XYZ file of C-alpha atoms in Angstrom:
413
model
C 0.000 0.000 0.000
C 2.737 2.458 0.954
C 4.617 1.586 -2.238
C 1.539 2.388 -4.351
C 1.174 5.715 -2.562
C 4.792 6.582 -3.258
C 4.369 5.645 -6.903
C 1.128 7.678 -7.154
C 2.754 10.671 -5.464
C 5.758 10.440 -7.756
C 3.536 10.315 -10.825
C 1.635 13.354 -9.561
C 4.876 15.267 -9.067
C 6.028 14.293 -12.546
C 2.725 15.458 -14.017
C 2.923 18.735 -12.082
C 6.493 19.213 -13.280
C 5.501 18.583 -16.879
C 2.550 20.973 -16.506
C 4.826 23.614 -14.971
C 7.391 23.250 -17.762
C 4.638 23.434 -20.384
C 3.221 26.570 -18.734
C 6.700 28.092 -18.562
C 7.322 27.336 -22.237
C 3.902 28.720 -23.157
C 4.531 31.886 -21.136
C 7.875 32.373 -22.904
C 6.182 31.848 -26.266
C 3.391 34.320 -25.439
C 5.945 36.912 -24.286
C 7.892 36.504 -27.516
C 4.714 36.915 -29.556
C 3.905 40.116 -27.653
C 7.341 41.538 -28.544
C 6.824 40.569 -32.188
C 3.453 42.339 -32.277
C 4.924 45.440 -30.622
C 7.752 45.569 -33.172
C 5.289 45.147 -36.050
C 3.033 47.948 -34.738
C 5.994 50.297 -34.354
C 7.303 49.435 -37.811
C 3.864 50.146 -39.306
C 3.929 53.736 -38.051
C 4.655 56.347 -40.675
C 8.230 57.609 -40.756
C 9.550 54.854 -38.467
C 11.421 51.640 -39.032
C 11.473 49.086 -36.212
C 13.359 45.799 -36.013
C 14.823 43.398 -33.454
C 18.381 42.136 -33.399
C 20.582 39.818 -31.324
C 17.476 37.943 -30.173
C 18.101 35.086 -27.734
C 14.975 33.268 -26.550
C 14.823 30.883 -23.604
C 12.277 29.433 -21.200
C 13.396 31.565 -18.279
C 15.325 34.422 -19.878
C 15.323 36.221 -23.219
C 17.245 39.200 -24.544
C 17.688 41.301 -27.649
C 17.833 44.831 -29.034
C 14.839 46.742 -30.391
C 15.978 49.373 -32.898
C 13.899 52.349 -34.037
C 14.957 54.710 -36.784
C 13.464 57.817 -38.327
C 14.733 60.679 -40.473
C 14.968 64.226 -39.173
C 13.831 67.135 -41.382
C 17.470 67.781 -42.338
C 17.763 64.213 -43.569
C 20.009 63.141 -40.692
C 18.860 59.844 -39.151
C 17.665 59.622 -35.564
C 18.167 56.151 -34.087
C 16.984 54.717 -30.790
C 18.363 51.372 -29.624
C 16.569 49.607 -26.766
C 18.584 46.658 -25.395
C 16.210 44.542 -23.306
C 16.251 41.609 -20.910
C 13.192 39.462 -20.158
C 12.556 37.238 -17.145
C 9.772 34.799 -17.984
C 7.401 33.478 -15.327
C 4.422 31.160 -15.559
C 1.922 33.996 -15.009
C 3.919 37.045 -16.037
C 7.076 38.292 -17.725
C 9.283 41.172 -16.595
C 11.394 43.335 -18.915
C 13.998 46.023 -18.343
C 16.628 47.831 -20.345
C 18.177 51.137 -21.384
C 17.825 53.547 -24.289
C 20.705 54.625 -26.531
C 19.876 57.636 -28.737
C 22.062 58.685 -31.680
C 21.582 61.532 -34.169
C 23.626 61.816 -37.360
C 25.880 59.087 -35.989
C 26.614 60.922 -32.719
C 25.450 59.586 -29.350
C 23.239 62.253 -27.775
C 23.227 60.983 -24.213
C 26.136 59.852 -22.104
C 25.902 56.468 -20.392
C 25.062 58.046 -17.031
C 22.252 60.092 -18.642
C 20.674 57.279 -20.667
C 16.984 56.640 -19.908
C 16.102 53.326 -18.296
C 12.823 51.446 -18.565
C 11.092 48.465 -17.052
C 7.831 46.683 -17.822
C 5.750 43.685 -16.845
C 3.297 41.638 -18.928
C 0.663 39.291 -17.474
C 0.330 36.166 -19.586
C -3.350 35.339 -18.971
C -4.985 38.777 -18.939
C -2.669 40.591 -21.342
C -2.317 43.500 -18.893
C 0.916 45.426 -19.046
C 2.647 47.997 -16.880
C 5.658 50.050 -17.901
C 7.871 52.829 -16.611
C 10.440 55.006 -18.390
C 12.786 57.187 -16.340
C 15.400 59.707 -17.430
C 17.857 61.803 -15.406
C 18.542 65.504 -15.939
C 20.967 66.184 -18.799
C 22.132 68.913 -21.173
C 22.453 68.511 -24.928
C 23.579 70.899 -27.667
C 23.536 68.390 -30.532
C 19.779 68.299 -31.145
C 19.243 72.031 -31.678
C 20.904 74.404 -34.181
C 24.166 76.164 -33.405
C 24.265 78.618 -30.482
C 21.388 76.727 -28.851
C 21.277 74.202 -26.041
C 18.670 72.058 -24.326
C 18.559 71.399 -20.590
C 16.200 68.524 -19.803
C 14.837 67.980 -16.313
C 14.543 64.508 -14.798
C 11.229 62.767 -15.250
C 9.268 59.576 -15.740
C 6.513 58.166 -17.942
C 4.267 55.409 -16.581
C 1.899 53.238 -18.647
C -0.553 50.542 -17.646
C -3.512 48.758 -19.166
C -4.010 46.400 -22.087
C -4.548 46.542 -25.841
C -7.370 48.963 -26.520
C -7.286 50.630 -23.092
C -4.077 52.319 -21.937
C -3.544 54.893 -19.180
C -0.433 57.068 -19.022
C 1.105 59.533 -16.577
C 4.079 61.755 -17.388
C 5.915 63.895 -14.859
C 8.939 66.046 -15.568
C 11.132 68.576 -13.783
C 11.707 71.949 -15.553
C 13.331 72.203 -19.001
C 15.214 75.108 -20.577
C 15.910 75.930 -24.225
C 18.651 78.546 -24.683
C 18.767 80.393 -27.997
C 21.693 82.784 -27.851
C 20.661 85.676 -25.600
C 17.065 84.410 -25.327
C 15.674 81.431 -23.447
C 12.450 79.498 -22.997
C 11.841 77.946 -19.571
C 9.249 75.184 -19.210
C 8.331 74.543 -15.586
C 7.334 71.327 -13.852
C 4.986 69.372 -16.110
C 2.346 66.781 -15.225
C 0.306 65.030 -17.955
C -2.187 62.246 -17.302
C -4.563 60.551 -19.714
C -6.361 57.484 -21.005
C -6.755 56.132 -24.541
C -9.473 53.599 -25.360
C -10.098 52.161 -28.790
C -8.045 51.724 -31.946
C -7.043 53.735 -35.004
C -10.614 53.711 -36.371
C -12.565 54.691 -33.263
C -11.258 55.930 -29.937
C -12.017 57.903 -26.800
C -9.074 59.904 -25.462
C -9.030 61.970 -22.286
C -6.074 64.028 -21.067
C -5.191 66.439 -18.279
C -2.167 68.747 -18.337
C -0.713 70.896 -15.585
C 2.235 73.234 -16.235
C 3.750 75.260 -13.400
C 5.276 78.026 -15.543
C 6.158 78.928 -19.115
C 8.607 81.832 -19.372
C 10.182 83.536 -22.380
C 13.224 85.715 -21.727
C 14.050 87.798 -24.763
C 13.087 91.020 -26.508
C 9.541 90.944 -25.057
C 9.660 88.787 -21.932
C 6.432 87.206 -20.718
C 5.337 84.299 -18.553
C 2.331 82.072 -17.931
C 1.867 80.683 -14.428
C -0.225 77.739 -13.240
C -1.527 76.622 -16.633
C -4.098 73.784 -16.593
C -5.844 72.058 -19.491
C -8.271 69.137 -19.882
C -9.455 67.546 -23.131
C -11.955 64.891 -24.188
C -11.816 63.615 -27.795
C -14.087 60.982 -29.333
C -13.822 59.542 -32.825
C -16.864 57.365 -33.414
C -18.257 55.513 -36.399
C -20.050 58.644 -37.676
C -18.690 61.787 -36.009
C -15.696 63.287 -34.224
C -16.198 65.452 -31.147
C -13.901 67.463 -28.902
C -14.356 69.250 -25.613
C -11.583 71.180 -23.909
C -11.178 73.613 -21.074
C -8.224 75.386 -19.566
C -7.196 78.180 -17.253
C -4.131 80.233 -16.442
C -3.703 81.806 -13.006
C -1.453 84.657 -14.130
C -0.109 86.176 -17.337
C 2.829 88.512 -16.775
C 4.707 90.831 -19.150
C 8.150 92.125 -18.171
C 7.540 90.782 -14.677
C 4.245 92.634 -14.194
C 0.990 90.710 -13.746
C -1.509 91.756 -16.431
C -4.300 89.130 -16.589
C -5.715 85.722 -15.768
C -8.344 83.715 -17.578
C -10.106 80.494 -18.407
C -11.777 79.045 -21.496
C -14.096 76.145 -22.312
C -15.090 75.139 -25.838
C -16.412 72.214 -27.838
C -16.360 70.998 -31.448
C -18.976 68.647 -32.889
C -20.541 67.392 -36.125
C -17.227 66.587 -37.822
C -17.693 63.714 -40.291
C -15.693 60.749 -38.965
C -15.172 58.857 -42.242
C -14.004 62.019 -43.984
C -11.614 62.794 -41.124
C -10.164 59.273 -41.239
C -9.703 59.515 -45.002
C -7.977 62.897 -44.654
C -5.588 61.641 -41.970
C -4.726 58.557 -44.026
C -4.060 60.608 -47.145
C -1.872 63.044 -45.188
C 0.123 60.094 -43.852
C 0.599 58.708 -47.358
C 1.575 62.147 -48.631
C 4.088 62.580 -45.813
C 5.579 59.155 -46.481
C 5.948 60.009 -50.162
C 7.914 63.123 -49.250
C 10.105 61.256 -46.761
C 10.929 58.554 -49.307
C 11.842 61.076 -51.983
C 15.567 61.478 -52.483
C 15.135 65.219 -52.980
C 12.536 66.373 -50.454
C 12.787 69.974 -51.664
C 11.526 68.890 -55.081
C 8.125 67.979 -53.654
C 5.550 70.565 -54.731
C 3.886 71.474 -51.430
C 1.192 73.528 -53.144
C 0.182 70.635 -55.387
C 0.250 68.210 -52.484
C -2.099 70.358 -50.384
C -4.216 71.000 -53.451
C -4.811 67.273 -53.822
C -6.045 67.202 -50.235
C -8.734 69.820 -50.929
C -11.606 67.379 -51.701
C -10.922 65.419 -48.507
C -10.769 68.584 -46.389
C -14.064 69.715 -47.895
C -15.662 66.346 -47.052
C -14.893 66.978 -43.368
C -17.321 69.929 -43.518
C -20.319 68.085 -44.981
C -22.110 67.693 -41.620
C -21.783 71.442 -40.879
C -19.275 71.418 -37.975
C -20.145 73.597 -34.989
C -17.696 75.260 -32.598
C -19.220 76.215 -29.253
C -17.517 78.739 -26.994
C -19.019 77.785 -23.646
C -17.140 80.437 -21.744
C -14.149 82.745 -22.061
C -13.323 84.655 -18.876
C -10.597 87.330 -18.828
C -9.736 89.239 -15.648
C -7.164 92.015 -15.360
C -6.835 94.314 -12.366
C -4.143 96.300 -14.195
C -6.569 97.249 -16.998
C -9.786 97.112 -15.004
C -11.191 94.235 -17.083
C -13.462 91.423 -15.957
C -15.180 90.207 -19.122
C -16.952 87.008 -20.153
C -17.782 85.716 -23.637
C -19.888 82.838 -24.994
C -21.399 81.788 -28.317
C -21.176 79.380 -31.238
C -20.066 79.339 -34.885
C -21.187 76.940 -37.624
C -19.702 76.182 -41.042
C -22.478 75.393 -43.515
C -21.650 72.087 -45.203
C -24.561 72.006 -47.686
C -23.422 71.669 -51.284
C -19.807 71.821 -50.090
C -18.666 69.992 -53.226
C -18.526 73.382 -54.974
C -15.514 74.219 -52.789
C -13.405 71.452 -54.321
C -12.827 73.453 -57.509
C -10.580 75.860 -55.605
C -7.382 74.499 -53.959
C -7.095 74.935 -50.210
C -3.848 76.893 -50.696
C -5.690 79.636 -52.577
C -6.983 82.735 -50.718
C -10.208 82.316 -52.709
C -10.866 79.032 -50.916
C -10.817 80.736 -47.532
C -12.982 83.593 -48.779
C -15.585 81.086 -49.963
C -15.288 79.245 -46.659
C -15.876 82.461 -44.718
C -19.096 83.001 -46.662
C -20.395 79.761 -45.142
C -19.834 80.963 -41.572
C -22.837 81.664 -39.334
C -23.179 82.229 -35.610
C -22.849 84.652 -32.751
C -20.523 85.552 -29.877
C -21.616 87.671 -26.901
C -19.125 89.634 -24.802
C -20.401 90.711 -21.373
C -18.791 93.636 -19.494
C -16.689 94.511 -22.509
C -13.693 96.830 -22.028
C -14.619 100.451 -22.751
C -11.645 100.836 -25.099
C -12.912 97.972 -27.275
C -16.384 99.495 -27.497
C -14.869 102.820 -28.553
C -12.732 101.101 -31.176
C -15.890 99.536 -32.629
C -17.631 102.909 -32.782
C -19.943 102.260 -29.815
C -20.401 104.233 -26.577
C -17.748 103.275 -24.005
C -20.421 102.373 -21.433
C -21.934 99.664 -23.709
C -22.246 96.687 -21.302
C -22.719 93.942 -23.879
C -21.288 93.409 -27.348
C -23.131 90.928 -29.554
C -21.145 89.830 -32.591
C -23.198 88.089 -35.291
C -22.053 86.570 -38.545
C -24.445 85.649 -41.347
C -23.011 84.125 -44.525
C -19.616 85.553 -43.591
C -20.886 89.095 -42.924
C -20.106 90.326 -39.396
C -22.173 92.767 -37.342
C -21.739 94.034 -33.789
C -24.852 95.234 -31.951
C -26.582 95.261 -35.362
C -23.935 97.519 -36.900
C -21.841 96.326 -39.843
C -18.352 95.377 -38.734
C -15.428 95.843 -41.059
C -12.152 94.170 -40.221
């Protein structure tokens, strides 16, 4: 009896071992397939080439190098090499590596400034989690002569699965120096979520920027800038809603205003928008593949896009200004605006006879504009400029077939 139990227990252990080895092999195979799909998706993106090299696959460990390459506007290649190491588990795989960036054959980042990344992939659910970190560094090779870039340390975190990805980017301040002038970008925080695919998606994003300062001939700064956006591309229409605010706008160190704005865009034909984006991608690829990019006739290229751009208007897109609030103690202003504008898309095919690069196209487009914008507590100086009494409390701008009026008086720009 005891001997049979030992034999049965041994067989069970053997079966468990075989099952564990099979699961380990399957997990390794699934992880390798995920890397192949990622490489294929990156390679399919316009202007990029992606490939893997030095691939070594095993049950417990795998390694290789993912290489990305694009071409800068000057024709000098930008290459990113991502050496990676994978630790395979039965239920999940863990990856980590570094990033080596070269431009025109020169390494942009020293070894101690190279970004590092790590990720995990769950075999059963397909969930992934990733993190990219970079230290502070200075580079003068990316920008033109007499310019330098100081990048603050930061991180980018991703998590989710195919069709539903959340991201969160945080970065310390950056500085771009251009001779005697400079642009300072303060601490940045961006968070968002993307659901869907290239055909239909729902994207939400939130951005917070501490400061944006320009030091030059006319110095100015924006402080505490916040922005939120919601974009939806459905089967039939594309819609956008965004709102933002800035706590302080300063010129030459003096506070002049603060404000907030909320607006929405709707009734944009989705199929036409997809067709336009696809054609622009194809057009861009054609220019990139040309040996002499300067020989590409930009006017003709944009002219060929005219029918697709006109198709985007066929549902009569509407832009709604929900609110625009501007406050300035320095100028005694506390004004609010709201309204909506619509582009008439009826019989829009007549627009296709005029290329979008022609001023006539935009004149015809303006003639299709209808709507109104109301400005409450308008600045007295603006009312005077429009030929109205300075104490006019409300300015109502109306446009009918491209003709503007303010408080029922013809407005000439």
